[in-house]
Short mmCIF file of C-alpha atoms and ligand atoms in Angstrom, two decimals:
data_model
loop_
_atom_site.label_atom_id
_atom_site.label_comp_id
_atom_site.label_asym_id
_atom_site.label_seq_id
_atom_site.Cartn_x
_atom_site.Cartn_y
_atom_site.Cartn_z
CA MET A 1 34.41 13.54 -33.46
CA PRO A 2 36.13 16.80 -33.66
CA VAL A 3 38.47 17.71 -36.42
CA LEU A 4 42.23 17.55 -36.53
CA GLU A 5 43.84 20.52 -37.74
CA CYS A 6 46.77 20.14 -39.89
CA ALA A 7 49.04 22.74 -41.57
CA VAL A 8 51.05 21.94 -44.84
CA HIS A 9 53.74 24.45 -45.52
CA TRP A 10 55.28 25.00 -49.15
CA ALA A 11 58.22 26.53 -50.15
CA ALA A 12 60.82 26.55 -53.13
CA PRO A 13 64.35 25.53 -52.17
CA ALA A 14 66.54 28.45 -51.01
CA ASP A 15 69.72 28.62 -49.43
CA GLU A 16 70.24 32.17 -48.00
CA PRO A 17 72.20 33.10 -44.85
CA GLY A 18 69.69 33.76 -42.38
CA MET A 19 68.45 30.05 -43.28
CA ARG A 20 71.71 28.67 -42.59
CA ALA A 21 72.31 30.58 -39.44
CA LEU A 22 69.43 28.22 -37.48
CA LEU A 23 70.95 25.23 -38.42
CA ASP A 24 72.58 23.54 -35.35
CA ASP A 25 75.92 22.17 -35.69
CA GLY A 26 75.23 18.55 -36.74
CA GLU A 27 73.04 19.96 -39.35
CA ARG A 28 75.87 22.43 -40.81
CA ASP A 29 77.75 19.33 -40.90
CA ARG A 30 75.26 17.88 -43.02
CA TYR A 31 74.87 20.84 -45.03
CA GLU A 32 78.19 20.80 -45.89
CA ARG A 33 78.55 17.06 -46.84
CA PHE A 34 75.79 17.95 -49.55
CA LEU A 35 77.89 18.27 -52.86
CA ARG A 36 74.90 19.47 -54.86
CA ALA A 37 73.72 23.28 -54.66
CA GLU A 38 70.18 21.73 -55.02
CA ASP A 39 70.70 19.32 -52.16
CA LYS A 40 71.62 21.84 -50.02
CA ALA A 41 68.91 24.33 -50.70
CA ARG A 42 66.09 21.55 -50.00
CA PHE A 43 67.83 20.69 -46.90
CA VAL A 44 68.49 23.76 -45.53
CA THR A 45 64.87 25.10 -46.66
CA GLY A 46 63.14 22.05 -44.73
CA ARG A 47 65.03 22.82 -41.65
CA PHE A 48 63.92 26.59 -41.96
CA LEU A 49 60.45 25.82 -42.81
CA ALA A 50 59.91 23.57 -39.62
CA ARG A 51 61.81 25.66 -37.23
CA THR A 52 59.83 28.89 -38.06
CA ALA A 53 56.84 26.82 -37.99
CA LEU A 54 57.21 25.34 -34.67
CA ALA A 55 58.25 28.68 -33.56
CA GLU A 56 54.85 29.90 -34.09
CA VAL A 57 53.16 27.04 -32.52
CA THR A 58 55.27 26.54 -29.61
CA GLY A 59 56.60 30.15 -28.58
CA LEU A 60 60.37 28.68 -28.67
CA ASP A 61 63.03 30.68 -30.37
CA PRO A 62 63.63 29.08 -33.84
CA GLY A 63 67.16 29.38 -33.17
CA ALA A 64 66.80 27.32 -29.99
CA ILE A 65 64.94 24.38 -31.22
CA ARG A 66 66.99 21.14 -31.49
CA PHE A 67 65.40 18.20 -33.25
CA THR A 68 66.04 14.69 -32.12
CA THR A 69 66.71 11.82 -35.48
CA ASP A 70 66.77 8.58 -33.13
CA CYS A 71 66.53 5.40 -35.32
CA PRO A 72 64.26 3.21 -33.59
CA HIS A 73 66.23 0.36 -35.63
CA CYS A 74 69.41 0.78 -34.58
CA GLY A 75 69.81 3.97 -32.42
CA GLY A 76 71.57 5.84 -35.16
CA THR A 77 70.73 9.46 -35.96
CA HIS A 78 69.08 9.24 -39.10
CA GLY A 79 65.51 8.75 -38.37
CA LYS A 80 62.54 10.70 -38.28
CA PRO A 81 63.39 14.46 -37.03
CA ARG A 82 60.95 15.27 -33.60
CA LEU A 83 60.79 18.14 -31.11
CA PRO A 84 60.30 16.14 -28.00
CA GLY A 85 58.30 17.54 -25.58
CA ALA A 86 56.46 19.97 -27.90
CA GLY A 87 52.99 18.10 -28.50
CA VAL A 88 53.45 18.78 -32.08
CA ASP A 89 54.40 16.33 -34.95
CA PHE A 90 55.74 17.40 -38.31
CA SER A 91 57.18 15.85 -41.18
CA LEU A 92 59.23 17.06 -44.01
CA SER A 93 59.71 16.06 -47.61
CA HIS A 94 61.56 17.71 -50.41
CA SER A 95 61.43 16.68 -54.25
CA GLY A 96 62.64 19.29 -57.28
CA ASP A 97 61.55 22.14 -56.89
CA ARG A 98 59.22 21.80 -53.75
CA VAL A 99 60.11 21.70 -50.04
CA VAL A 100 57.06 20.53 -47.55
CA LEU A 101 56.46 20.60 -43.99
CA VAL A 102 53.33 18.80 -42.35
CA LEU A 103 52.49 19.54 -38.87
CA ALA A 104 49.71 18.61 -36.38
CA GLU A 105 49.18 18.95 -32.76
CA GLY A 106 48.53 15.79 -31.03
CA ALA A 107 48.95 13.03 -33.84
CA GLU A 108 52.03 11.61 -35.63
CA VAL A 109 51.95 13.14 -39.32
CA GLY A 110 53.96 12.00 -42.37
CA VAL A 111 54.26 13.87 -45.55
CA ASP A 112 55.68 13.11 -49.04
CA VAL A 113 56.35 14.98 -52.54
CA GLU A 114 57.63 13.03 -55.51
CA ARG A 115 58.49 14.85 -59.04
CA GLU A 116 57.18 12.88 -61.46
CA SER A 117 59.71 11.18 -63.25
CA ASP A 118 60.33 8.59 -66.22
CA ARG A 119 61.43 5.94 -63.91
CA ASP A 120 60.76 2.30 -64.81
CA ILE A 121 57.12 2.18 -63.47
CA ASP A 122 56.67 -1.59 -64.18
CA ARG A 123 59.58 -2.89 -62.36
CA LEU A 124 59.09 -0.67 -59.44
CA ALA A 125 55.14 -0.87 -59.43
CA GLU A 126 56.48 -4.77 -58.47
CA MET A 127 58.17 -3.31 -55.66
CA VAL A 128 55.66 -1.08 -54.02
CA LEU A 129 52.06 -1.79 -55.28
CA THR A 130 49.66 -4.77 -54.26
CA ALA A 131 48.12 -6.56 -56.66
CA PRO A 132 44.80 -4.84 -57.08
CA GLU A 133 46.73 -1.52 -57.11
CA ARG A 134 48.91 -3.21 -60.03
CA ALA A 135 45.56 -3.79 -62.10
CA THR A 136 44.27 -0.27 -61.47
CA LEU A 137 47.66 1.08 -62.53
CA ALA A 138 47.53 -0.60 -65.58
CA ALA A 139 44.13 0.13 -66.79
CA MET A 140 44.91 4.16 -66.21
CA ALA A 141 45.94 6.43 -69.39
CA ASP A 142 48.55 8.49 -67.32
CA ARG A 143 50.53 5.83 -65.31
CA LYS A 144 53.14 7.90 -64.19
CA ARG A 145 50.89 10.29 -62.23
CA GLY A 146 48.87 7.02 -60.69
CA PHE A 147 52.37 5.47 -59.78
CA HIS A 148 53.12 8.65 -58.21
CA ARG A 149 50.33 9.25 -56.44
CA TYR A 150 50.66 5.62 -54.92
CA TRP A 151 54.07 6.01 -53.82
CA SER A 152 53.35 9.58 -52.30
CA ARG A 153 50.63 8.14 -50.01
CA LYS A 154 52.56 4.99 -48.95
CA GLU A 155 55.44 7.11 -48.39
CA ALA A 156 53.62 9.56 -46.14
CA LEU A 157 52.36 6.68 -44.27
CA LEU A 158 55.53 4.95 -43.48
CA LYS A 159 57.14 8.77 -42.49
CA ALA A 160 54.19 9.20 -40.17
CA THR A 161 55.25 6.33 -38.29
CA GLY A 162 58.85 6.85 -38.68
CA HIS A 163 59.61 3.71 -40.56
CA GLY A 164 60.33 5.11 -43.80
CA LEU A 165 60.93 2.74 -46.48
CA ALA A 166 62.52 0.27 -44.22
CA ALA A 167 58.96 -1.15 -44.05
CA PRO A 168 57.31 -2.56 -47.18
CA MET A 169 55.25 -0.86 -49.05
CA THR A 170 53.38 -3.67 -50.39
CA ALA A 171 52.01 -4.61 -47.11
CA ILE A 172 49.68 -1.23 -47.33
CA ARG A 173 46.92 -1.10 -49.93
CA VAL A 174 45.40 2.44 -50.80
CA SER A 175 42.50 3.51 -52.35
CA GLY A 176 43.04 4.13 -56.15
CA PRO A 177 44.86 7.48 -57.45
CA ASP A 178 41.76 9.05 -59.14
CA GLU A 179 40.07 8.19 -55.38
CA PRO A 180 39.78 10.25 -51.96
CA ALA A 181 42.91 9.15 -50.39
CA GLU A 182 42.28 6.19 -48.17
CA VAL A 183 44.11 3.16 -46.43
CA LEU A 184 42.33 -0.06 -47.48
CA ALA A 185 44.59 -2.66 -45.59
CA TRP A 186 48.12 -2.36 -43.68
CA ASP A 187 49.76 -5.33 -42.16
CA GLY A 188 53.11 -6.00 -40.91
CA GLU A 189 54.99 -4.44 -38.38
CA ALA A 190 54.70 -0.86 -39.09
CA ALA A 191 50.77 -0.96 -39.29
CA VAL A 192 48.90 1.51 -37.54
CA SER A 193 45.14 1.93 -37.20
CA PRO A 194 43.26 4.25 -37.39
CA VAL A 195 45.16 6.07 -39.70
CA ARG A 196 43.96 9.08 -42.14
CA LEU A 197 45.34 9.95 -45.92
CA ALA A 198 45.14 12.69 -47.96
CA ASP A 199 46.26 14.14 -51.13
CA LEU A 200 48.16 17.47 -51.48
CA THR A 201 48.17 19.95 -54.21
CA PRO A 202 52.05 20.09 -55.23
CA GLY A 203 51.18 21.45 -58.49
CA SER A 204 51.77 19.84 -61.98
CA GLY A 205 54.42 17.52 -62.36
CA TYR A 206 54.52 16.39 -58.64
CA ALA A 207 52.65 14.26 -56.26
CA ALA A 208 52.34 14.60 -52.75
CA ALA A 209 50.19 13.34 -49.61
CA ALA A 210 49.84 13.41 -45.93
CA ALA A 211 49.24 10.95 -43.55
CA VAL A 212 47.88 11.38 -39.85
CA LEU A 213 47.39 8.66 -37.25
CA THR A 214 44.39 9.53 -36.03
CA GLY A 215 40.63 8.55 -36.54
CA ARG A 216 39.50 12.40 -36.34
CA PRO A 217 38.44 13.97 -39.34
CA LEU A 218 41.17 16.21 -40.72
CA LYS A 219 41.02 19.88 -41.99
CA ILE A 220 44.09 20.72 -44.14
CA THR A 221 45.21 23.67 -44.65
CA GLU A 222 48.12 24.20 -47.41
CA VAL A 223 49.94 27.82 -47.55
CA THR A 224 53.14 28.85 -49.74
CA CYS A 225 55.38 30.24 -47.51
C1 COA B 301 62.91 8.63 -44.86
C2 COA B 301 63.03 8.50 -46.06
C3 COA B 301 61.63 7.87 -46.43
C4 COA B 301 63.06 9.70 -46.84
O1 COA B 301 63.11 9.61 -48.29
P1 COA B 301 63.15 10.57 -49.31
O2 COA B 301 62.27 9.88 -50.48
O3 COA B 301 64.63 10.27 -49.86
O4 COA B 301 63.44 11.91 -48.66
P2 COA B 301 62.20 13.07 -48.42
O5 COA B 301 62.34 14.22 -49.23
O6 COA B 301 60.44 12.71 -48.89
O7 COA B 301 61.97 12.94 -46.91
C5 COA B 301 63.39 13.15 -46.23
C6 COA B 301 62.95 14.02 -44.79
O8 COA B 301 62.49 12.97 -44.24
C7 COA B 301 62.77 13.02 -42.96
N1 COA B 301 63.01 11.80 -42.57
C8 COA B 301 63.93 10.88 -42.21
N2 COA B 301 64.07 9.85 -41.67
C9 COA B 301 63.07 9.81 -41.65
C10 COA B 301 61.71 8.52 -41.07
N3 COA B 301 62.98 7.45 -40.84
N4 COA B 301 60.64 9.10 -40.92
C11 COA B 301 60.13 9.72 -41.19
N5 COA B 301 60.80 11.08 -41.40
C12 COA B 301 61.86 11.23 -41.97
C13 COA B 301 63.79 14.05 -42.72
O9 COA B 301 63.34 15.11 -42.18
C14 COA B 301 64.29 14.16 -44.16
O10 COA B 301 64.68 15.64 -44.58
P3 COA B 301 66.04 16.20 -44.12
O11 COA B 301 66.68 15.16 -43.32
O12 COA B 301 66.54 16.88 -44.99
O13 COA B 301 65.22 17.25 -42.93
C15 COA B 301 64.32 7.67 -46.34
O14 COA B 301 65.25 8.17 -45.88
C16 COA B 301 64.03 6.59 -45.21
O15 COA B 301 63.24 5.45 -45.59
N6 COA B 301 64.93 6.39 -43.94
C17 COA B 301 64.96 5.19 -43.33
C18 COA B 301 65.84 4.36 -43.70
C19 COA B 301 66.06 3.23 -42.26
O16 COA B 301 65.39 3.70 -41.04
N7 COA B 301 66.59 2.31 -42.31
C20 COA B 301 67.20 1.57 -41.37
C21 COA B 301 68.34 1.95 -40.88
S1 COA B 301 69.01 1.20 -39.71
#
């Protein structure tokens, strides 16, 4: 089976005039509504990364790229951003000092990066992990790292389908944090098969994963912009 090329672009949040200039009217409104400078920077950097990478792949002018964000549940405009007709799917995520874009031709993709935080892991694990996953996590020396790895893998899957956190993470069972990323079981309305999962390398203090709705083996290339 031929490999599926999956490009991962990492960037640090920035908020430069040349980046803002590419936003469309709706994005500019959203940008203005963010109260915190860091939220503005993460948003504008993500959309800039997406436009520049998609322009390279499609030959489109980055300033002419318009994303759709239709929500399949309610018809609102807060769904997965897409570029219809391009034959390329992409996914964005941002957390702390990291912004990441994943992009592939011919398959739906999802990405998630999470800054490791001192959240109440035991409480969150009840909401996010299956019983076998909770048992694996309980036996880990670094539970914070393990939990965020589980979370990023599951969120990447749900972002690939476009469900986001509207679908339950407990319907997905993935391999242990120290094992190669793999979906072991998935049920419910969001479930998709075949699917490939891969851990990314966001650097210390972060967890990140990419999901691709394909049975083909992945070739992942990570670059920092
Ligand atoms: C998508 C979602 C998981 C993102 O959560 P997060 O951890 O806060 O944020 P991340 O940084 O990882 O990802 C945000 C990016 O995901 C993308 N995104 C938004 N909605 C998405 C969706 N449904 N599926 C996939 N990607 C989505 C966007 O690019 C967004 O960043 P941007 O708007 O700055 O470009 C969360 O917002 C969510 O679950 N949304 C859907 C909720 C929903 O549909 N509810 C039902 C309403 S009727």
